JSON list of N, CA and C in Angstrom, two decimals:
[
{"chain": "A", "resi": 6, "resn": "MET", "atom": "N", "xyz": [-0.17, 113.95, -4.57]},
{"chain": "A", "resi": 6, "resn": "MET", "atom": "CA", "xyz": [1.13, 114.45, -4.07]},
{"chain": "A", "resi": 6, "resn": "MET", "atom": "C", "xyz": [1.92, 115.14, -5.20]},
{"chain": "A", "resi": 7, "resn": "LYS", "atom": "N", "xyz": [2.11, 114.39, -6.28]},
{"chain": "A", "resi": 7, "resn": "LYS", "atom": "CA", "xyz": [2.96, 114.91, -7.36]},
{"chain": "A", "resi": 7, "resn": "LYS", "atom": "C", "xyz": [2.40, 116.20, -7.96]},
{"chain": "A", "resi": 8, "resn": "SER", "atom": "N", "xyz": [1.09, 116.20, -8.21]},
{"chain": "A", "resi": 8, "resn": "SER", "atom": "CA", "xyz": [0.47, 117.36, -8.87]},
{"chain": "A", "resi": 8, "resn": "SER", "atom": "C", "xyz": [0.61, 118.61, -7.99]},
{"chain": "A", "resi": 9, "resn": "SER", "atom": "N", "xyz": [0.36, 118.46, -6.69]},
{"chain": "A", "resi": 9, "resn": "SER", "atom": "CA", "xyz": [0.46, 119.61, -5.78]},
{"chain": "A", "resi": 9, "resn": "SER", "atom": "C", "xyz": [1.90, 120.12, -5.74]},
{"chain": "A", "resi": 10, "resn": "TRP", "atom": "N", "xyz": [2.86, 119.18, -5.78]},
{"chain": "A", "resi": 10, "resn": "TRP", "atom": "CA", "xyz": [4.28, 119.56, -5.76]},
{"chain": "A", "resi": 10, "resn": "TRP", "atom": "C", "xyz": [4.62, 120.38, -7.01]},
{"chain": "A", "resi": 11, "resn": "LYS", "atom": "N", "xyz": [4.09, 119.92, -8.15]},
{"chain": "A", "resi": 11, "resn": "LYS", "atom": "CA", "xyz": [4.32, 120.64, -9.41]},
{"chain": "A", "resi": 11, "resn": "LYS", "atom": "C", "xyz": [3.73, 122.05, -9.33]},
{"chain": "A", "resi": 12, "resn": "LYS", "atom": "N", "xyz": [2.51, 122.14, -8.80]},
{"chain": "A", "resi": 12, "resn": "LYS", "atom": "CA", "xyz": [1.85, 123.43, -8.66]},
{"chain": "A", "resi": 12, "resn": "LYS", "atom": "C", "xyz": [2.68, 124.37, -7.79]},
{"chain": "A", "resi": 13, "resn": "GLN", "atom": "N", "xyz": [3.17, 123.81, -6.69]},
{"chain": "A", "resi": 13, "resn": "GLN", "atom": "CA", "xyz": [3.99, 124.63, -5.78]},
{"chain": "A", "resi": 13, "resn": "GLN", "atom": "C", "xyz": [5.22, 125.15, -6.51]},
{"chain": "A", "resi": 14, "resn": "ARG", "atom": "N", "xyz": [5.86, 124.28, -7.28]},
{"chain": "A", "resi": 14, "resn": "ARG", "atom": "CA", "xyz": [7.08, 124.67, -7.99]},
{"chain": "A", "resi": 14, "resn": "ARG", "atom": "C", "xyz": [6.78, 125.78, -8.98]},
{"chain": "A", "resi": 15, "resn": "LEU", "atom": "N", "xyz": [5.67, 125.63, -9.69]},
{"chain": "A", "resi": 15, "resn": "LEU", "atom": "CA", "xyz": [5.26, 126.66, -10.65]},
{"chain": "A", "resi": 15, "resn": "LEU", "atom": "C", "xyz": [5.05, 128.00, -9.95]},
{"chain": "A", "resi": 16, "resn": "ALA", "atom": "N", "xyz": [4.39, 127.94, -8.79]},
{"chain": "A", "resi": 16, "resn": "ALA", "atom": "CA", "xyz": [4.11, 129.16, -8.03]},
{"chain": "A", "resi": 16, "resn": "ALA", "atom": "C", "xyz": [5.41, 129.84, -7.62]},
{"chain": "A", "resi": 17, "resn": "THR", "atom": "N", "xyz": [6.36, 129.05, -7.13]},
{"chain": "A", "resi": 17, "resn": "THR", "atom": "CA", "xyz": [7.63, 129.64, -6.69]},
{"chain": "A", "resi": 17, "resn": "THR", "atom": "C", "xyz": [8.37, 130.24, -7.89]},
{"chain": "A", "resi": 18, "resn": "LYS", "atom": "N", "xyz": [8.31, 129.54, -9.04]},
{"chain": "A", "resi": 18, "resn": "LYS", "atom": "CA", "xyz": [8.94, 130.06, -10.25]},
{"chain": "A", "resi": 18, "resn": "LYS", "atom": "C", "xyz": [8.35, 131.41, -10.62]},
{"chain": "A", "resi": 19, "resn": "LYS", "atom": "N", "xyz": [7.01, 131.48, -10.61]},
{"chain": "A", "resi": 19, "resn": "LYS", "atom": "CA", "xyz": [6.32, 132.73, -10.96]},
{"chain": "A", "resi": 19, "resn": "LYS", "atom": "C", "xyz": [6.73, 133.85, -10.02]},
{"chain": "A", "resi": 20, "resn": "LYS", "atom": "N", "xyz": [6.77, 133.53, -8.73]},
{"chain": "A", "resi": 20, "resn": "LYS", "atom": "CA", "xyz": [7.17, 134.54, -7.74]},
{"chain": "A", "resi": 20, "resn": "LYS", "atom": "C", "xyz": [8.56, 135.05, -8.05]},
{"chain": "A", "resi": 21, "resn": "HIS", "atom": "N", "xyz": [9.47, 134.12, -8.37]},
{"chain": "A", "resi": 21, "resn": "HIS", "atom": "CA", "xyz": [10.86, 134.48, -8.65]},
{"chain": "A", "resi": 21, "resn": "HIS", "atom": "C", "xyz": [10.93, 135.41, -9.87]},
{"chain": "A", "resi": 22, "resn": "ILE", "atom": "N", "xyz": [10.18, 135.03, -10.91]},
{"chain": "A", "resi": 22, "resn": "ILE", "atom": "CA", "xyz": [10.16, 135.85, -12.13]},
{"chain": "A", "resi": 22, "resn": "ILE", "atom": "C", "xyz": [9.65, 137.25, -11.81]},
{"chain": "A", "resi": 23, "resn": "LYS", "atom": "N", "xyz": [8.57, 137.31, -11.00]},
{"chain": "A", "resi": 23, "resn": "LYS", "atom": "CA", "xyz": [8.00, 138.61, -10.63]},
{"chain": "A", "resi": 23, "resn": "LYS", "atom": "C", "xyz": [9.03, 139.45, -9.90]},
{"chain": "A", "resi": 24, "resn": "ARG", "atom": "N", "xyz": [9.75, 138.80, -8.96]},
{"chain": "A", "resi": 24, "resn": "ARG", "atom": "CA", "xyz": [10.74, 139.52, -8.17]},
{"chain": "A", "resi": 24, "resn": "ARG", "atom": "C", "xyz": [11.84, 140.06, -9.08]},
{"chain": "A", "resi": 25, "resn": "MET", "atom": "N", "xyz": [12.31, 139.22, -10.01]},
{"chain": "A", "resi": 25, "resn": "MET", "atom": "CA", "xyz": [13.36, 139.64, -10.93]},
{"chain": "A", "resi": 25, "resn": "MET", "atom": "C", "xyz": [12.88, 140.82, -11.77]},
{"chain": "A", "resi": 26, "resn": "ARG", "atom": "N", "xyz": [11.63, 140.72, -12.24]},
{"chain": "A", "resi": 26, "resn": "ARG", "atom": "CA", "xyz": [11.09, 141.78, -13.09]},
{"chain": "A", "resi": 26, "resn": "ARG", "atom": "C", "xyz": [11.06, 143.10, -12.34]},
{"chain": "A", "resi": 27, "resn": "SER", "atom": "N", "xyz": [10.59, 143.06, -11.09]},
{"chain": "A", "resi": 27, "resn": "SER", "atom": "CA", "xyz": [10.50, 144.30, -10.31]},
{"chain": "A", "resi": 27, "resn": "SER", "atom": "C", "xyz": [11.89, 144.88, -10.09]},
{"chain": "A", "resi": 28, "resn": "LYS", "atom": "N", "xyz": [12.87, 144.00, -9.84]},
{"chain": "A", "resi": 28, "resn": "LYS", "atom": "CA", "xyz": [14.26, 144.45, -9.66]},
{"chain": "A", "resi": 28, "resn": "LYS", "atom": "C", "xyz": [14.74, 145.13, -10.93]},
{"chain": "A", "resi": 29, "resn": "ASN", "atom": "N", "xyz": [14.49, 144.49, -12.08]},
{"chain": "A", "resi": 29, "resn": "ASN", "atom": "CA", "xyz": [14.90, 145.04, -13.37]},
{"chain": "A", "resi": 29, "resn": "ASN", "atom": "C", "xyz": [14.24, 146.39, -13.62]},
{"chain": "A", "resi": 30, "resn": "ASN", "atom": "N", "xyz": [12.94, 146.47, -13.31]},
{"chain": "A", "resi": 30, "resn": "ASN", "atom": "CA", "xyz": [12.21, 147.73, -13.51]},
{"chain": "A", "resi": 30, "resn": "ASN", "atom": "C", "xyz": [12.84, 148.84, -12.68]},
{"chain": "A", "resi": 31, "resn": "ARG", "atom": "N", "xyz": [13.21, 148.50, -11.43]},
{"chain": "A", "resi": 31, "resn": "ARG", "atom": "CA", "xyz": [13.83, 149.51, -10.57]},
{"chain": "A", "resi": 31, "resn": "ARG", "atom": "C", "xyz": [15.15, 149.95, -11.18]},
{"chain": "A", "resi": 32, "resn": "LEU", "atom": "N", "xyz": [15.92, 148.99, -11.68]},
{"chain": "A", "resi": 32, "resn": "LEU", "atom": "CA", "xyz": [17.22, 149.29, -12.29]},
{"chain": "A", "resi": 32, "resn": "LEU", "atom": "C", "xyz": [17.02, 150.18, -13.52]},
{"chain": "A", "resi": 33, "resn": "ILE", "atom": "N", "xyz": [16.06, 149.81, -14.36]},
{"chain": "A", "resi": 33, "resn": "ILE", "atom": "CA", "xyz": [15.80, 150.58, -15.59]},
{"chain": "A", "resi": 33, "resn": "ILE", "atom": "C", "xyz": [15.39, 152.00, -15.24]},
{"chain": "A", "resi": 34, "resn": "ALA", "atom": "N", "xyz": [14.48, 152.13, -14.26]},
{"chain": "A", "resi": 34, "resn": "ALA", "atom": "CA", "xyz": [14.02, 153.46, -13.85]},
{"chain": "A", "resi": 34, "resn": "ALA", "atom": "C", "xyz": [15.19, 154.29, -13.34]},
{"chain": "A", "resi": 35, "resn": "PHE", "atom": "N", "xyz": [16.07, 153.64, -12.55]},
{"chain": "A", "resi": 35, "resn": "PHE", "atom": "CA", "xyz": [17.22, 154.34, -11.98]},
{"chain": "A", "resi": 35, "resn": "PHE", "atom": "C", "xyz": [18.16, 154.81, -13.10]},
{"chain": "A", "resi": 36, "resn": "SER", "atom": "N", "xyz": [18.46, 153.91, -14.05]},
{"chain": "A", "resi": 36, "resn": "SER", "atom": "CA", "xyz": [19.36, 154.27, -15.15]},
{"chain": "A", "resi": 36, "resn": "SER", "atom": "C", "xyz": [18.74, 155.35, -16.02]},
{"chain": "A", "resi": 37, "resn": "LEU", "atom": "N", "xyz": [17.42, 155.28, -16.22]},
{"chain": "A", "resi": 37, "resn": "LEU", "atom": "CA", "xyz": [16.73, 156.30, -17.02]},
{"chain": "A", "resi": 37, "resn": "LEU", "atom": "C", "xyz": [16.86, 157.66, -16.36]},
{"chain": "A", "resi": 38, "resn": "ALA", "atom": "N", "xyz": [16.65, 157.69, -15.04]},
{"chain": "A", "resi": 38, "resn": "ALA", "atom": "CA", "xyz": [16.76, 158.95, -14.30]},
{"chain": "A", "resi": 38, "resn": "ALA", "atom": "C", "xyz": [18.17, 159.51, -14.44]},
{"chain": "A", "resi": 39, "resn": "ARG", "atom": "N", "xyz": [19.16, 158.64, -14.35]},
{"chain": "A", "resi": 39, "resn": "ARG", "atom": "CA", "xyz": [20.56, 159.07, -14.48]},
{"chain": "A", "resi": 39, "resn": "ARG", "atom": "C", "xyz": [20.82, 159.61, -15.88]},
{"chain": "A", "resi": 40, "resn": "ALA", "atom": "N", "xyz": [20.28, 158.91, -16.89]},
{"chain": "A", "resi": 40, "resn": "ALA", "atom": "CA", "xyz": [20.49, 159.33, -18.28]},
{"chain": "A", "resi": 40, "resn": "ALA", "atom": "C", "xyz": [19.86, 160.70, -18.51]},
{"chain": "A", "resi": 41, "resn": "ILE", "atom": "N", "xyz": [18.66, 160.90, -17.97]},
{"chain": "A", "resi": 41, "resn": "ILE", "atom": "CA", "xyz": [17.97, 162.19, -18.13]},
{"chain": "A", "resi": 41, "resn": "ILE", "atom": "C", "xyz": [18.79, 163.30, -17.47]},
{"chain": "A", "resi": 42, "resn": "LYS", "atom": "N", "xyz": [19.32, 163.02, -16.28]},
{"chain": "A", "resi": 42, "resn": "LYS", "atom": "CA", "xyz": [20.15, 164.01, -15.58]},
{"chain": "A", "resi": 42, "resn": "LYS", "atom": "C", "xyz": [21.37, 164.34, -16.42]},
{"chain": "A", "resi": 43, "resn": "ALA", "atom": "N", "xyz": [22.00, 163.32, -16.98]},
{"chain": "A", "resi": 43, "resn": "ALA", "atom": "CA", "xyz": [23.20, 163.52, -17.81]},
{"chain": "A", "resi": 43, "resn": "ALA", "atom": "C", "xyz": [22.84, 164.36, -19.04]},
{"chain": "A", "resi": 44, "resn": "MET", "atom": "N", "xyz": [21.70, 164.04, -19.66]},
{"chain": "A", "resi": 44, "resn": "MET", "atom": "CA", "xyz": [21.28, 164.79, -20.84]},
{"chain": "A", "resi": 44, "resn": "MET", "atom": "C", "xyz": [21.02, 166.25, -20.49]},
{"chain": "A", "resi": 45, "resn": "LYS", "atom": "N", "xyz": [20.43, 166.48, -19.33]},
{"chain": "A", "resi": 45, "resn": "LYS", "atom": "CA", "xyz": [20.17, 167.86, -18.88]},
{"chain": "A", "resi": 45, "resn": "LYS", "atom": "C", "xyz": [21.49, 168.60, -18.70]},
{"chain": "A", "resi": 46, "resn": "LYS", "atom": "N", "xyz": [22.47, 167.92, -18.10]},
{"chain": "A", "resi": 46, "resn": "LYS", "atom": "CA", "xyz": [23.79, 168.53, -17.90]},
{"chain": "A", "resi": 46, "resn": "LYS", "atom": "C", "xyz": [24.41, 168.88, -19.24]},
{"chain": "A", "resi": 47, "resn": "ILE", "atom": "N", "xyz": [24.34, 167.94, -20.19]},
{"chain": "A", "resi": 47, "resn": "ILE", "atom": "CA", "xyz": [24.89, 168.18, -21.53]},
{"chain": "A", "resi": 47, "resn": "ILE", "atom": "C", "xyz": [24.16, 169.36, -22.17]},
{"chain": "A", "resi": 48, "resn": "GLY", "atom": "N", "xyz": [22.85, 169.38, -22.01]},
{"chain": "A", "resi": 48, "resn": "GLY", "atom": "CA", "xyz": [22.04, 170.46, -22.57]},
{"chain": "A", "resi": 48, "resn": "GLY", "atom": "C", "xyz": [22.47, 171.81, -22.02]},
{"chain": "A", "resi": 49, "resn": "GLU", "atom": "N", "xyz": [22.73, 171.86, -20.72]},
{"chain": "A", "resi": 49, "resn": "GLU", "atom": "CA", "xyz": [23.18, 173.11, -20.10]},
{"chain": "A", "resi": 49, "resn": "GLU", "atom": "C", "xyz": [24.53, 173.52, -20.65]},
{"chain": "A", "resi": 50, "resn": "ALA", "atom": "N", "xyz": [25.39, 172.54, -20.90]},
{"chain": "A", "resi": 50, "resn": "ALA", "atom": "CA", "xyz": [26.73, 172.82, -21.42]},
{"chain": "A", "resi": 50, "resn": "ALA", "atom": "C", "xyz": [26.63, 173.40, -22.83]},
{"chain": "A", "resi": 51, "resn": "PHE", "atom": "N", "xyz": [25.72, 172.86, -23.64]},
{"chain": "A", "resi": 51, "resn": "PHE", "atom": "CA", "xyz": [25.58, 173.32, -25.03]},
{"chain": "A", "resi": 51, "resn": "PHE", "atom": "C", "xyz": [24.62, 174.50, -25.16]},
{"chain": "A", "resi": 52, "resn": "HIS", "atom": "N", "xyz": [23.85, 174.79, -24.09]},
{"chain": "A", "resi": 52, "resn": "HIS", "atom": "CA", "xyz": [22.83, 175.84, -24.10]},
{"chain": "A", "resi": 52, "resn": "HIS", "atom": "C", "xyz": [21.74, 175.53, -25.13]},
{"chain": "A", "resi": 53, "resn": "SER", "atom": "N", "xyz": [21.57, 174.24, -25.47]},
{"chain": "A", "resi": 53, "resn": "SER", "atom": "CA", "xyz": [20.50, 173.82, -26.39]},
{"chain": "A", "resi": 53, "resn": "SER", "atom": "C", "xyz": [20.19, 172.34, -26.14]},
{"chain": "A", "resi": 54, "resn": "PRO", "atom": "N", "xyz": [19.26, 172.05, -25.24]},
{"chain": "A", "resi": 54, "resn": "PRO", "atom": "CA", "xyz": [18.98, 170.65, -24.87]},
{"chain": "A", "resi": 54, "resn": "PRO", "atom": "C", "xyz": [18.50, 169.79, -26.04]},
{"chain": "A", "resi": 55, "resn": "GLY", "atom": "N", "xyz": [17.80, 170.38, -27.02]},
{"chain": "A", "resi": 55, "resn": "GLY", "atom": "CA", "xyz": [17.28, 169.60, -28.14]},
{"chain": "A", "resi": 55, "resn": "GLY", "atom": "C", "xyz": [18.38, 168.93, -28.95]},
{"chain": "A", "resi": 56, "resn": "THR", "atom": "N", "xyz": [19.38, 169.72, -29.38]},
{"chain": "A", "resi": 56, "resn": "THR", "atom": "CA", "xyz": [20.44, 169.18, -30.24]},
{"chain": "A", "resi": 56, "resn": "THR", "atom": "C", "xyz": [21.30, 168.19, -29.46]},
{"chain": "A", "resi": 57, "resn": "SER", "atom": "N", "xyz": [21.59, 168.50, -28.20]},
{"chain": "A", "resi": 57, "resn": "SER", "atom": "CA", "xyz": [22.43, 167.60, -27.41]},
{"chain": "A", "resi": 57, "resn": "SER", "atom": "C", "xyz": [21.72, 166.27, -27.20]},
{"chain": "A", "resi": 58, "resn": "ALA", "atom": "N", "xyz": [20.41, 166.31, -26.96]},
{"chain": "A", "resi": 58, "resn": "ALA", "atom": "CA", "xyz": [19.64, 165.08, -26.78]},
{"chain": "A", "resi": 58, "resn": "ALA", "atom": "C", "xyz": [19.70, 164.24, -28.05]},
{"chain": "A", "resi": 59, "resn": "ARG", "atom": "N", "xyz": [19.60, 164.91, -29.19]},
{"chain": "A", "resi": 59, "resn": "ARG", "atom": "CA", "xyz": [19.66, 164.20, -30.47]},
{"chain": "A", "resi": 59, "resn": "ARG", "atom": "C", "xyz": [21.03, 163.55, -30.64]},
{"chain": "A", "resi": 60, "resn": "LYS", "atom": "N", "xyz": [22.07, 164.27, -30.27]},
{"chain": "A", "resi": 60, "resn": "LYS", "atom": "CA", "xyz": [23.43, 163.74, -30.38]},
{"chain": "A", "resi": 60, "resn": "LYS", "atom": "C", "xyz": [23.58, 162.50, -29.51]},
{"chain": "A", "resi": 61, "resn": "VAL", "atom": "N", "xyz": [23.03, 162.55, -28.31]},
{"chain": "A", "resi": 61, "resn": "VAL", "atom": "CA", "xyz": [23.15, 161.43, -27.38]},
{"chain": "A", "resi": 61, "resn": "VAL", "atom": "C", "xyz": [22.42, 160.21, -27.93]},
{"chain": "A", "resi": 62, "resn": "THR", "atom": "N", "xyz": [21.21, 160.42, -28.48]},
{"chain": "A", "resi": 62, "resn": "THR", "atom": "CA", "xyz": [20.42, 159.29, -28.97]},
{"chain": "A", "resi": 62, "resn": "THR", "atom": "C", "xyz": [21.06, 158.69, -30.22]},
{"chain": "A", "resi": 63, "resn": "ASN", "atom": "N", "xyz": [21.65, 159.50, -31.08]},
{"chain": "A", "resi": 63, "resn": "ASN", "atom": "CA", "xyz": [22.28, 158.99, -32.31]},
{"chain": "A", "resi": 63, "resn": "ASN", "atom": "C", "xyz": [23.72, 158.68, -32.07]}
]
């Protein structure tokens, strides 16, 4: 009884971690896309995407 209960708990924990990770990945991807869009806008404003990107990173 006890061992199976422990196994079940571990499984649910793993599932939860996986779900959180996928959520985080989606968030990171979304923020990255937004950052790239912002950098492109800045690049258009400066007419030189390379220097503006460097400014943003530093």
